[in-house]
């Protein structure tokens, strides 16, 4: 029962984080490839790459400062309502923390796809009378599919196997399968069981990755 | 921009997510209070001195510097040769090797970490700082290969043929033509590997002990006992180094080129 719940939680968190990361990364990657000012483009790129390189511990600590009991958000809440709310050690905290790690990766995966589509394609569609929404739906979205696929794959695998974010932002209340594997190896010392859990995790992840390929289409892994 | 409110809204949200936590860490690092409060009280450099005086953080910084340098320095030749071999020659089991090189990316860090820990304890490598360098090299090497591959893919094969026509041996052509031509990829890969090696947490947690502790593990240890601003001070130093290195990559290579914008 416990392990079914764990597997289910890991799966839905991974699907949710992947979907949200794609949604949030798509416009950003689009803007990076279309913005005219070179300085603005460089700024956007640096802003997304720096969090990617500073490591997971610093970011977990940073979220403690934002969402902790005496943190930024709670100070605002306290000013307004006079009480504090629980933000840390919840599912929401884990999802926000994971998103912040996955969005830059998704952006890096998507940028080459948008470069490959080219502005001309969109202009051609608009010349043919398509409005912005139809251009997006019938031209941009289908042509950028390889980028979406690879971003979905990488985001999904990394979320499914994450350890540090659920550990620090979930505080044991919102463990994912990676935490349980770690637990089995280092606390319970049940190595065969840890091995079995790893294989089940790989199996479930493979099925879901196959469905990403199947439903979104082929992409290519990069970075 | 103004004509596209939806894109604008999403991008602003992204930027808040990227920037807000990082900036707060830097602000907290300069507080003079003993605890983390908002708004932060006072201004001082005391937490930077605490980091400097803490033997744990000092050891962590030193070990991370060593591990990251070993990691990146070994990754460069491996990445160049592997990427070049896959591009240039008909390697037997090419698909297998390509998949194999992607493995560190798809196998959970927890699992590869445990595997490395078992191997390392068999060979008595736990506690060796250069061992940490090897461990992070093993899990991060795909990044180097990808960085070099993107340069190699845009390389014109005629360049090498021209060099050989002029009488250069394959080795000589490699050093005088190919290496300079793919330098952007090597620089990007080197710096990326260095940063990832410096900041790798989970794998170094498993293969270090008290004496070989790296900076992320030191922060983790200190976070477990008490959440004080000294971690913010150490983190600010890392953020500063990361920003400087990314700007150097941009100067030397151009971030746009790296991401093929």
Short mmCIF file of C-alpha atoms in Angstrom, two decimals, chain A residues 26-221:
data_model
loop_
_atom_site.label_atom_id
_atom_site.label_comp_id
_atom_site.label_asym_id
_atom_site.label_seq_id
_atom_site.Cartn_x
_atom_site.Cartn_y
_atom_site.Cartn_z
CA UNK A 26 7.82 27.42 -24.20
CA UNK A 27 7.16 31.20 -24.29
CA UNK A 28 10.59 31.91 -22.77
CA UNK A 29 12.45 29.82 -25.35
CA UNK A 30 10.33 31.41 -28.08
CA UNK A 31 11.18 34.90 -26.90
CA UNK A 32 14.91 34.09 -26.70
CA UNK A 33 14.95 33.12 -30.38
CA UNK A 34 12.71 35.97 -31.59
CA UNK A 35 13.69 39.02 -29.57
CA UNK A 36 15.54 41.60 -31.64
CA UNK A 37 17.82 43.19 -29.06
CA UNK A 38 20.98 41.13 -28.61
CA UNK A 39 21.48 42.43 -25.07
CA UNK A 40 17.98 41.35 -24.05
CA UNK A 41 18.59 37.92 -25.56
CA UNK A 42 21.88 37.51 -23.71
CA UNK A 43 20.22 38.60 -20.47
CA UNK A 44 17.42 36.09 -20.88
CA UNK A 45 19.93 33.31 -21.56
CA UNK A 46 22.16 34.17 -18.61
CA UNK A 47 19.15 34.44 -16.28
CA UNK A 48 18.10 30.92 -17.15
CA UNK A 49 21.57 29.33 -17.19
CA UNK A 50 22.83 30.65 -13.85
CA UNK A 51 20.26 28.80 -11.69
CA UNK A 52 21.08 25.65 -13.67
CA UNK A 53 24.74 25.81 -12.66
CA UNK A 54 24.58 26.73 -8.96
CA UNK A 55 23.45 23.32 -7.78
CA UNK A 56 20.50 21.96 -5.94
CA UNK A 57 21.55 22.63 -2.33
CA UNK A 58 21.83 26.37 -2.79
CA UNK A 59 18.44 26.43 -4.47
CA UNK A 60 16.80 24.36 -1.74
CA UNK A 61 18.28 26.74 0.83
CA UNK A 62 17.02 29.69 -1.20
CA UNK A 63 13.49 28.31 -1.14
CA UNK A 64 13.77 27.94 2.62
CA UNK A 65 14.40 31.68 2.73
CA UNK A 66 11.38 32.31 0.51
CA UNK A 67 8.91 29.85 2.01
CA UNK A 68 10.20 29.09 5.51
CA UNK A 69 8.47 30.10 8.74
CA UNK A 70 10.30 33.43 9.01
CA UNK A 71 10.74 33.63 5.26
CA UNK A 72 9.78 36.30 2.76
CA UNK A 73 6.30 35.06 1.87
CA UNK A 74 5.33 34.36 5.45
CA UNK A 75 6.49 37.80 6.53
CA UNK A 76 4.05 39.28 4.01
CA UNK A 77 1.27 36.94 5.10
CA UNK A 78 1.96 37.85 8.73
CA UNK A 79 1.81 41.57 7.97
CA UNK A 80 -1.55 41.21 6.27
CA UNK A 81 -3.34 38.55 8.27
CA UNK A 82 -1.43 38.37 11.53
CA UNK A 83 -0.91 34.63 11.23
CA UNK A 84 1.65 32.44 9.50
CA UNK A 85 0.86 29.71 7.01
CA UNK A 86 2.65 26.46 6.34
CA UNK A 87 4.43 26.64 3.01
CA UNK A 88 7.52 24.54 3.56
CA UNK A 89 7.34 20.76 3.76
CA UNK A 90 4.28 20.55 1.55
CA UNK A 91 3.64 19.10 -1.89
CA UNK A 92 3.35 22.63 -3.25
CA UNK A 93 6.85 23.53 -2.06
CA UNK A 94 8.28 20.40 -3.72
CA UNK A 95 6.53 21.18 -7.01
CA UNK A 96 7.70 24.82 -7.05
CA UNK A 97 11.26 23.73 -6.23
CA UNK A 98 11.24 21.10 -8.98
CA UNK A 99 9.80 23.56 -11.48
CA UNK A 100 12.58 26.04 -10.85
CA UNK A 101 15.11 23.33 -11.69
CA UNK A 102 13.27 21.93 -14.71
CA UNK A 103 12.24 25.14 -16.52
CA UNK A 104 15.82 26.18 -17.44
CA UNK A 105 16.54 22.67 -18.70
CA UNK A 106 13.35 22.68 -20.78
CA UNK A 107 14.29 26.09 -22.20
CA UNK A 108 17.74 24.84 -23.23
CA UNK A 109 16.11 21.85 -24.94
CA UNK A 110 13.55 23.94 -26.80
CA UNK A 111 15.69 26.78 -28.12
CA UNK A 112 17.23 24.87 -31.08
CA UNK A 113 13.76 23.78 -32.21
CA UNK A 114 12.55 27.38 -32.43
CA UNK A 115 15.71 28.42 -34.22
CA UNK A 116 15.05 25.68 -36.76
CA UNK A 117 11.47 26.83 -37.39
CA UNK A 118 12.52 30.32 -38.39
CA UNK A 119 10.59 33.56 -38.30
CA UNK A 120 9.73 33.24 -42.02
CA UNK A 121 7.36 30.39 -41.36
CA UNK A 122 5.29 32.48 -39.00
CA UNK A 123 5.33 35.47 -41.36
CA UNK A 124 4.19 33.23 -44.20
CA UNK A 125 1.29 31.95 -42.11
CA UNK A 126 0.32 35.48 -41.17
CA UNK A 127 0.51 36.57 -44.80
CA UNK A 128 -1.87 33.78 -45.65
CA UNK A 129 -4.34 35.36 -43.25
CA UNK A 130 -3.82 33.29 -40.13
CA UNK A 131 -4.21 35.17 -36.89
CA UNK A 132 -1.67 34.79 -34.12
CA UNK A 133 -3.52 31.95 -32.43
CA UNK A 134 -3.91 29.94 -35.62
CA UNK A 135 -0.27 30.53 -36.53
CA UNK A 136 0.68 29.15 -33.16
CA UNK A 137 -1.64 26.16 -33.39
CA UNK A 138 -1.00 25.12 -37.00
CA UNK A 139 2.55 26.27 -37.68
CA UNK A 140 4.63 26.93 -34.59
CA UNK A 141 3.39 24.10 -32.40
CA UNK A 142 3.74 21.25 -34.94
CA UNK A 143 7.13 22.48 -36.20
CA UNK A 144 8.60 22.87 -32.72
CA UNK A 145 7.52 19.38 -31.70
CA UNK A 146 11.03 17.86 -31.60
CA UNK A 147 12.02 20.47 -29.03
CA UNK A 148 8.91 19.80 -26.97
CA UNK A 149 9.56 16.06 -27.04
CA UNK A 150 13.15 16.30 -25.89
CA UNK A 151 12.25 18.84 -23.22
CA UNK A 152 9.45 16.57 -21.99
CA UNK A 153 11.75 13.55 -21.88
CA UNK A 154 14.53 15.19 -19.93
CA UNK A 155 12.20 17.03 -17.54
CA UNK A 156 10.22 13.90 -16.88
CA UNK A 157 13.21 11.64 -16.19
CA UNK A 158 14.93 14.17 -13.97
CA UNK A 159 11.77 14.80 -11.95
CA UNK A 160 10.92 11.14 -11.64
CA UNK A 161 14.34 10.39 -10.19
CA UNK A 162 14.84 13.54 -8.12
CA UNK A 163 16.12 13.26 -4.60
CA UNK A 164 17.30 16.54 -3.14
CA UNK A 165 14.25 18.74 -3.75
CA UNK A 166 11.66 16.43 -2.17
CA UNK A 167 14.13 15.78 0.63
CA UNK A 168 14.65 19.43 1.57
CA UNK A 169 11.40 21.08 0.53
CA UNK A 170 9.20 18.11 1.40
CA UNK A 171 10.94 17.37 4.68
CA UNK A 172 9.91 13.70 4.68
CA UNK A 173 6.24 14.62 4.20
CA UNK A 174 6.36 14.34 0.44
CA UNK A 175 8.96 11.72 -0.44
CA UNK A 176 9.37 10.52 -4.00
CA UNK A 177 10.77 7.17 -5.05
CA UNK A 178 14.38 8.42 -5.10
CA UNK A 179 14.14 9.26 -1.40
CA UNK A 180 12.85 5.81 -0.59
CA UNK A 181 15.70 4.17 -2.53
CA UNK A 182 18.20 6.28 -0.60
CA UNK A 183 16.43 5.38 2.65
CA UNK A 184 16.61 1.66 1.86
CA UNK A 185 20.31 1.85 1.05
CA UNK A 186 21.54 4.03 3.89
CA UNK A 187 19.02 3.65 6.71
CA UNK A 188 17.39 0.25 6.44
CA UNK A 189 20.42 -1.25 4.67
CA UNK A 190 18.08 -3.44 2.63
CA UNK A 191 20.06 -3.40 -0.60
CA UNK A 192 18.14 -6.06 -2.52
CA UNK A 193 14.91 -4.18 -1.85
CA UNK A 194 16.55 -0.92 -2.93
CA UNK A 195 17.56 -2.70 -6.15
CA UNK A 196 14.00 -3.93 -6.70
CA UNK A 197 12.62 -0.42 -6.13
CA UNK A 198 15.13 1.00 -8.62
CA UNK A 199 14.05 -1.51 -11.25
CA UNK A 200 10.36 -0.79 -10.70
CA UNK A 201 11.12 2.93 -10.97
CA UNK A 202 13.03 2.39 -14.22
CA UNK A 203 10.17 0.26 -15.58
CA UNK A 204 7.44 2.81 -14.80
CA UNK A 205 9.61 5.63 -16.13
CA UNK A 206 10.32 3.70 -19.34
CA UNK A 207 6.60 3.12 -19.97
CA UNK A 208 5.87 6.81 -19.48
CA UNK A 209 8.83 7.85 -21.65
CA UNK A 210 7.56 5.54 -24.35
CA UNK A 211 4.19 7.26 -24.18
CA UNK A 212 5.86 10.67 -24.48
CA UNK A 213 7.52 9.45 -27.68
CA UNK A 214 4.26 7.95 -28.85
CA UNK A 215 2.00 10.93 -28.18
CA UNK A 216 4.25 13.93 -28.78
CA UNK A 217 6.49 12.37 -31.40
CA UNK A 218 10.18 11.92 -31.94
CA UNK A 219 12.70 14.38 -30.78
CA UNK A 220 16.36 14.31 -30.23
CA UNK A 221 18.16 14.41 -26.93
#
